[in-house]
């Protein structure tokens, strides 16, 4: 991922912008160094085994990420700016909203590539020096970098195998799915192959899905849900997931799924945030 610019937002307000390629003398903030943008402490966590091969399945997770930025202050003296004013501007962004969430957005020229959310947990400043600097530490509980906007997939295969390609991401991730049943079906199943699947995701409601039912589900971490909308009446179905089921996820590159009941529904869309281990 080629990065040319970084922007810092708090409460949807841009507080700082750094150019990494085209630094100008008029830039108020100059990035001196950044650490914490790579992938450290990746931990494999076992969550299941293949039904036939018995191969162990692992989810790879990261501990919360700290990003440390050393920033040079460059006041525009012709506009009567001072070092103190630039420092105070950064202080104000520490908690510019009730959530205190800071967004670091990464660009390649004018194209927004990814962002990561966190909070400022440390602010260190040098005083009474010829070239004052500040050092800020951002703590990110969700350590993956995500696309700024959701990627939306429509026009998905109406026959098996279902192919969903993600050529942007470098890390696996969940997705949000919306589909409409027509005709009815007693169950909904996603699996990896047509026969002898290694994993399955099976939902069997107390009564069958009827024509017009809209099924929504998300396999995104920290945002998993499963419910059906029947004529504007919502029924949650997480307790109807068959024991041993594994939530479907998308890996970087091409993903192939088999859905036995594919003739009983129409795809509305699949959407997700592209995900990256680092930049």
PDB file of N, CA and C in Angstrom, residues 133-197:
ATOM      1  N   UNK A 133       8.935  19.799  18.974  1.00  0.00           N
ATOM      2  CA  UNK A 133       8.245  18.632  18.440  1.00  0.00           C
ATOM      3  C   UNK A 133       7.220  18.148  19.458  1.00  0.00           C
ATOM      4  N   UNK A 134       6.293  17.349  18.969  1.00  0.00           N
ATOM      5  CA  UNK A 134       5.392  16.633  19.871  1.00  0.00           C
ATOM      6  C   UNK A 134       5.408  15.166  19.462  1.00  0.00           C
ATOM      7  N   UNK A 135       5.134  14.319  20.424  1.00  0.00           N
ATOM      8  CA  UNK A 135       5.009  12.884  20.146  1.00  0.00           C
ATOM      9  C   UNK A 135       3.674  12.399  20.695  1.00  0.00           C
ATOM     10  N   UNK A 136       2.858  11.797  19.818  1.00  0.00           N
ATOM     11  CA  UNK A 136       1.509  11.374  20.179  1.00  0.00           C
ATOM     12  C   UNK A 136       1.416   9.863  20.064  1.00  0.00           C
ATOM     13  N   UNK A 137       0.786   9.249  21.056  1.00  0.00           N
ATOM     14  CA  UNK A 137       0.537   7.806  21.011  1.00  0.00           C
ATOM     15  C   UNK A 137      -0.955   7.560  20.879  1.00  0.00           C
ATOM     16  N   UNK A 138      -1.330   6.872  19.804  1.00  0.00           N
ATOM     17  CA  UNK A 138      -2.720   6.465  19.568  1.00  0.00           C
ATOM     18  C   UNK A 138      -2.863   4.993  19.962  1.00  0.00           C
ATOM     19  N   UNK A 139      -3.858   4.695  20.764  1.00  0.00           N
ATOM     20  CA  UNK A 139      -4.165   3.306  21.107  1.00  0.00           C
ATOM     21  C   UNK A 139      -5.386   2.865  20.317  1.00  0.00           C
ATOM     22  N   UNK A 140      -5.248   1.766  19.567  1.00  0.00           N
ATOM     23  CA  UNK A 140      -6.312   1.274  18.683  1.00  0.00           C
ATOM     24  C   UNK A 140      -6.749  -0.105  19.147  1.00  0.00           C
ATOM     25  N   UNK A 141      -7.918  -0.191  19.793  1.00  0.00           N
ATOM     26  CA  UNK A 141      -8.422  -1.482  20.267  1.00  0.00           C
ATOM     27  C   UNK A 141      -8.694  -2.430  19.113  1.00  0.00           C
ATOM     28  N   UNK A 142      -9.190  -1.909  17.993  1.00  0.00           N
ATOM     29  CA  UNK A 142      -9.352  -2.707  16.781  1.00  0.00           C
ATOM     30  C   UNK A 142      -8.115  -2.473  15.921  1.00  0.00           C
ATOM     31  N   UNK A 143      -7.178  -3.444  15.881  1.00  0.00           N
ATOM     32  CA  UNK A 143      -5.855  -3.166  15.307  1.00  0.00           C
ATOM     33  C   UNK A 143      -5.779  -3.225  13.789  1.00  0.00           C
ATOM     34  N   UNK A 144      -6.802  -3.743  13.113  1.00  0.00           N
ATOM     35  CA  UNK A 144      -6.735  -3.825  11.657  1.00  0.00           C
ATOM     36  C   UNK A 144      -7.078  -2.478  11.025  1.00  0.00           C
ATOM     37  N   UNK A 145      -6.404  -2.187   9.928  1.00  0.00           N
ATOM     38  CA  UNK A 145      -6.759  -1.040   9.108  1.00  0.00           C
ATOM     39  C   UNK A 145      -7.927  -1.450   8.221  1.00  0.00           C
ATOM     40  N   UNK A 146      -8.892  -0.549   8.067  1.00  0.00           N
ATOM     41  CA  UNK A 146     -10.100  -0.855   7.304  1.00  0.00           C
ATOM     42  C   UNK A 146     -10.288   0.150   6.171  1.00  0.00           C
ATOM     43  N   UNK A 147     -10.973  -0.299   5.124  1.00  0.00           N
ATOM     44  CA  UNK A 147     -11.356   0.635   4.079  1.00  0.00           C
ATOM     45  C   UNK A 147     -12.237   1.728   4.653  1.00  0.00           C
ATOM     46  N   UNK A 148     -12.146   2.922   4.113  1.00  0.00           N
ATOM     47  CA  UNK A 148     -12.929   4.039   4.644  1.00  0.00           C
ATOM     48  C   UNK A 148     -14.406   3.874   4.307  1.00  0.00           C
ATOM     49  N   UNK A 149     -14.691   3.343   3.133  1.00  0.00           N
ATOM     50  CA  UNK A 149     -16.069   3.083   2.723  1.00  0.00           C
ATOM     51  C   UNK A 149     -16.275   1.588   2.532  1.00  0.00           C
ATOM     52  N   UNK A 150     -17.503   1.145   2.708  1.00  0.00           N
ATOM     53  CA  UNK A 150     -17.815  -0.266   2.507  1.00  0.00           C
ATOM     54  C   UNK A 150     -17.747  -0.610   1.014  1.00  0.00           C
ATOM     55  N   UNK A 151     -17.215  -1.780   0.730  1.00  0.00           N
ATOM     56  CA  UNK A 151     -17.238  -2.325  -0.630  1.00  0.00           C
ATOM     57  C   UNK A 151     -18.536  -3.093  -0.800  1.00  0.00           C
ATOM     58  N   UNK A 152     -19.300  -2.785  -1.838  1.00  0.00           N
ATOM     59  CA  UNK A 152     -20.604  -3.407  -2.067  1.00  0.00           C
ATOM     60  C   UNK A 152     -20.525  -4.308  -3.291  1.00  0.00           C
ATOM     61  N   UNK A 153     -20.919  -5.566  -3.109  1.00  0.00           N
ATOM     62  CA  UNK A 153     -20.953  -6.529  -4.205  1.00  0.00           C
ATOM     63  C   UNK A 153     -22.403  -6.826  -4.573  1.00  0.00           C
ATOM     64  N   UNK A 154     -22.746  -6.596  -5.831  1.00  0.00           N
ATOM     65  CA  UNK A 154     -24.055  -6.974  -6.350  1.00  0.00           C
ATOM     66  C   UNK A 154     -23.818  -7.861  -7.572  1.00  0.00           C
ATOM     67  N   UNK A 155     -24.893  -8.379  -8.147  1.00  0.00           N
ATOM     68  CA  UNK A 155     -24.730  -9.242  -9.309  1.00  0.00           C
ATOM     69  C   UNK A 155     -24.006 -10.528  -8.987  1.00  0.00           C
ATOM     70  N   UNK A 156     -24.245 -11.068  -7.804  1.00  0.00           N
ATOM     71  CA  UNK A 156     -23.570 -12.290  -7.363  1.00  0.00           C
ATOM     72  C   UNK A 156     -24.204 -13.503  -8.050  1.00  0.00           C
ATOM     73  N   UNK A 157     -23.402 -14.544  -8.256  1.00  0.00           N
ATOM     74  CA  UNK A 157     -23.854 -15.744  -8.969  1.00  0.00           C
ATOM     75  C   UNK A 157     -25.197 -16.233  -8.440  1.00  0.00           C
ATOM     76  N   UNK A 158     -26.080 -16.557  -9.367  1.00  0.00           N
ATOM     77  CA  UNK A 158     -27.368 -17.154  -9.011  1.00  0.00           C
ATOM     78  C   UNK A 158     -27.291 -18.677  -9.008  1.00  0.00           C
ATOM     79  N   UNK A 159     -26.136 -19.224  -9.387  1.00  0.00           N
ATOM     80  CA  UNK A 159     -25.917 -20.671  -9.362  1.00  0.00           C
ATOM     81  C   UNK A 159     -24.612 -20.955  -8.637  1.00  0.00           C
ATOM     82  N   UNK A 160     -24.461 -22.195  -8.195  1.00  0.00           N
ATOM     83  CA  UNK A 160     -23.232 -22.598  -7.512  1.00  0.00           C
ATOM     84  C   UNK A 160     -22.126 -22.900  -8.524  1.00  0.00           C
ATOM     85  N   UNK A 161     -20.857 -22.667  -8.157  1.00  0.00           N
ATOM     86  CA  UNK A 161     -20.427 -22.079  -6.890  1.00  0.00           C
ATOM     87  C   UNK A 161     -20.589 -20.558  -6.874  1.00  0.00           C
ATOM     88  N   UNK A 162     -20.798 -20.020  -5.696  1.00  0.00           N
ATOM     89  CA  UNK A 162     -20.879 -18.576  -5.521  1.00  0.00           C
ATOM     90  C   UNK A 162     -19.454 -18.048  -5.349  1.00  0.00           C
ATOM     91  N   UNK A 163     -19.059 -17.113  -6.205  1.00  0.00           N
ATOM     92  CA  UNK A 163     -17.700 -16.582  -6.181  1.00  0.00           C
ATOM     93  C   UNK A 163     -17.724 -15.122  -5.745  1.00  0.00           C
ATOM     94  N   UNK A 164     -16.965 -14.815  -4.725  1.00  0.00           N
ATOM     95  CA  UNK A 164     -16.833 -13.435  -4.247  1.00  0.00           C
ATOM     96  C   UNK A 164     -15.348 -13.128  -4.154  1.00  0.00           C
ATOM     97  N   UNK A 165     -14.915 -12.142  -4.900  1.00  0.00           N
ATOM     98  CA  UNK A 165     -13.496 -11.813  -4.960  1.00  0.00           C
ATOM     99  C   UNK A 165     -13.206 -10.538  -4.181  1.00  0.00           C
ATOM    100  N   UNK A 166     -12.135 -10.568  -3.397  1.00  0.00           N
ATOM    101  CA  UNK A 166     -11.675  -9.375  -2.685  1.00  0.00           C
ATOM    102  C   UNK A 166     -10.195  -9.193  -3.007  1.00  0.00           C
ATOM    103  N   UNK A 167      -9.921  -8.339  -3.974  1.00  0.00           N
ATOM    104  CA  UNK A 167      -8.540  -8.102  -4.401  1.00  0.00           C
ATOM    105  C   UNK A 167      -7.908  -6.918  -3.672  1.00  0.00           C
ATOM    106  N   UNK A 168      -8.653  -6.306  -2.740  1.00  0.00           N
ATOM    107  CA  UNK A 168      -8.119  -5.150  -2.015  1.00  0.00           C
ATOM    108  C   UNK A 168      -7.445  -5.545  -0.711  1.00  0.00           C
ATOM    109  N   UNK A 169      -8.080  -6.434   0.031  1.00  0.00           N
ATOM    110  CA  UNK A 169      -7.655  -6.732   1.397  1.00  0.00           C
ATOM    111  C   UNK A 169      -6.356  -7.526   1.444  1.00  0.00           C
ATOM    112  N   UNK A 170      -5.673  -7.403   2.584  1.00  0.00           N
ATOM    113  CA  UNK A 170      -4.548  -8.291   2.896  1.00  0.00           C
ATOM    114  C   UNK A 170      -4.861  -9.170   4.101  1.00  0.00           C
ATOM    115  N   UNK A 171      -5.995  -8.923   4.758  1.00  0.00           N
ATOM    116  CA  UNK A 171      -6.402  -9.693   5.937  1.00  0.00           C
ATOM    117  C   UNK A 171      -7.819 -10.223   5.739  1.00  0.00           C
ATOM    118  N   UNK A 172      -8.135 -11.410   6.288  1.00  0.00           N
ATOM    119  CA  UNK A 172      -9.510 -11.917   6.194  1.00  0.00           C
ATOM    120  C   UNK A 172     -10.464 -11.071   7.028  1.00  0.00           C
ATOM    121  N   UNK A 173     -11.752 -11.142   6.687  1.00  0.00           N
ATOM    122  CA  UNK A 173     -12.741 -10.313   7.383  1.00  0.00           C
ATOM    123  C   UNK A 173     -14.128 -10.884   7.155  1.00  0.00           C
ATOM    124  N   UNK A 174     -15.072 -10.424   7.944  1.00  0.00           N
ATOM    125  CA  UNK A 174     -16.458 -10.819   7.757  1.00  0.00           C
ATOM    126  C   UNK A 174     -17.146  -9.942   6.729  1.00  0.00           C
ATOM    127  N   UNK A 175     -18.432 -10.183   6.556  1.00  0.00           N
ATOM    128  CA  UNK A 175     -19.209  -9.400   5.603  1.00  0.00           C
ATOM    129  C   UNK A 175     -20.658  -9.338   6.068  1.00  0.00           C
ATOM    130  N   UNK A 176     -21.424  -8.428   5.468  1.00  0.00           N
ATOM    131  CA  UNK A 176     -22.858  -8.322   5.714  1.00  0.00           C
ATOM    132  C   UNK A 176     -23.594  -8.808   4.477  1.00  0.00           C
ATOM    133  N   UNK A 177     -24.605  -9.637   4.687  1.00  0.00           N
ATOM    134  CA  UNK A 177     -25.322 -10.275   3.585  1.00  0.00           C
ATOM    135  C   UNK A 177     -26.809  -9.955   3.702  1.00  0.00           C
ATOM    136  N   UNK A 178     -27.434  -9.678   2.547  1.00  0.00           N
ATOM    137  CA  UNK A 178     -28.878  -9.475   2.478  1.00  0.00           C
ATOM    138  C   UNK A 178     -29.410 -10.275   1.301  1.00  0.00           C
ATOM    139  N   UNK A 179     -30.441 -11.106   1.543  1.00  0.00           N
ATOM    140  CA  UNK A 179     -31.036 -11.892   0.464  1.00  0.00           C
ATOM    141  C   UNK A 179     -32.522 -12.073   0.728  1.00  0.00           C
ATOM    142  N   UNK A 180     -33.285 -12.306  -0.349  1.00  0.00           N
ATOM    143  CA  UNK A 180     -34.741 -12.423  -0.264  1.00  0.00           C
ATOM    144  C   UNK A 180     -35.180 -13.785  -0.760  1.00  0.00           C
ATOM    145  N   UNK A 181     -35.960 -14.487   0.072  1.00  0.00           N
ATOM    146  CA  UNK A 181     -36.416 -15.829  -0.301  1.00  0.00           C
ATOM    147  C   UNK A 181     -37.594 -15.761  -1.277  1.00  0.00           C
ATOM    148  N   UNK A 182     -37.509 -16.616  -2.287  1.00  0.00           N
ATOM    149  CA  UNK A 182     -38.578 -16.765  -3.279  1.00  0.00           C
ATOM    150  C   UNK A 182     -38.192 -17.917  -4.213  1.00  0.00           C
ATOM    151  N   UNK A 183     -38.705 -19.116  -4.039  1.00  0.00           N
ATOM    152  CA  UNK A 183     -39.818 -19.557  -3.184  1.00  0.00           C
ATOM    153  C   UNK A 183     -39.365 -19.856  -1.752  1.00  0.00           C
ATOM    154  N   UNK A 184     -40.249 -20.497  -0.946  1.00  0.00           N
ATOM    155  CA  UNK A 184     -39.904 -20.799   0.449  1.00  0.00           C
ATOM    156  C   UNK A 184     -38.754 -21.798   0.561  1.00  0.00           C
ATOM    157  N   UNK A 185     -38.163 -21.835   1.762  1.00  0.00           N
ATOM    158  CA  UNK A 185     -37.114 -22.811   2.048  1.00  0.00           C
ATOM    159  C   UNK A 185     -37.147 -23.126   3.537  1.00  0.00           C
ATOM    160  N   UNK A 186     -36.868 -24.370   3.890  1.00  0.00           N
ATOM    161  CA  UNK A 186     -36.896 -24.772   5.302  1.00  0.00           C
ATOM    162  C   UNK A 186     -35.619 -24.390   6.029  1.00  0.00           C
ATOM    163  N   UNK A 187     -34.566 -24.069   5.276  1.00  0.00           N
ATOM    164  CA  UNK A 187     -33.280 -23.781   5.921  1.00  0.00           C
ATOM    165  C   UNK A 187     -32.433 -22.909   4.997  1.00  0.00           C
ATOM    166  N   UNK A 188     -31.316 -22.403   5.541  1.00  0.00           N
ATOM    167  CA  UNK A 188     -30.315 -21.690   4.747  1.00  0.00           C
ATOM    168  C   UNK A 188     -28.950 -22.234   5.143  1.00  0.00           C
ATOM    169  N   UNK A 189     -28.159 -22.616   4.128  1.00  0.00           N
ATOM    170  CA  UNK A 189     -26.856 -23.237   4.390  1.00  0.00           C
ATOM    171  C   UNK A 189     -25.799 -22.622   3.488  1.00  0.00           C
ATOM    172  N   UNK A 190     -24.657 -22.284   4.064  1.00  0.00           N
ATOM    173  CA  UNK A 190     -23.464 -21.942   3.295  1.00  0.00           C
ATOM    174  C   UNK A 190     -22.376 -22.939   3.674  1.00  0.00           C
ATOM    175  N   UNK A 191     -21.629 -23.419   2.679  1.00  0.00           N
ATOM    176  CA  UNK A 191     -20.549 -24.365   2.942  1.00  0.00           C
ATOM    177  C   UNK A 191     -19.472 -24.185   1.888  1.00  0.00           C
ATOM    178  N   UNK A 192     -18.337 -24.871   2.085  1.00  0.00           N
ATOM    179  CA  UNK A 192     -17.204 -24.626   1.191  1.00  0.00           C
ATOM    180  C   UNK A 192     -17.270 -25.420  -0.102  1.00  0.00           C
ATOM    181  N   UNK A 193     -17.875 -26.594  -0.102  1.00  0.00           N
ATOM    182  CA  UNK A 193     -17.941 -27.419  -1.307  1.00  0.00           C
ATOM    183  C   UNK A 193     -19.329 -28.053  -1.412  1.00  0.00           C
ATOM    184  N   UNK A 194     -19.632 -28.585  -2.618  1.00  0.00           N
ATOM    185  CA  UNK A 194     -20.944 -29.196  -2.838  1.00  0.00           C
ATOM    186  C   UNK A 194     -21.108 -30.493  -2.049  1.00  0.00           C
ATOM    187  N   UNK A 195     -20.049 -31.283  -1.963  1.00  0.00           N
ATOM    188  CA  UNK A 195     -20.097 -32.563  -1.243  1.00  0.00           C
ATOM    189  C   UNK A 195     -18.975 -32.621  -0.212  1.00  0.00           C
ATOM    190  N   UNK A 196     -19.219 -33.351   0.858  1.00  0.00           N
ATOM    191  CA  UNK A 196     -18.235 -33.531   1.936  1.00  0.00           C
ATOM    192  C   UNK A 196     -17.608 -32.203   2.368  1.00  0.00           C
ATOM    193  N   UNK A 197     -18.428 -31.222   2.750  1.00  0.00           N
ATOM    194  CA  UNK A 197     -17.867 -29.912   3.130  1.00  0.00           C
ATOM    195  C   UNK A 197     -17.025 -29.999   4.396  1.00  0.00           C
TER     196      UNK A 197
END
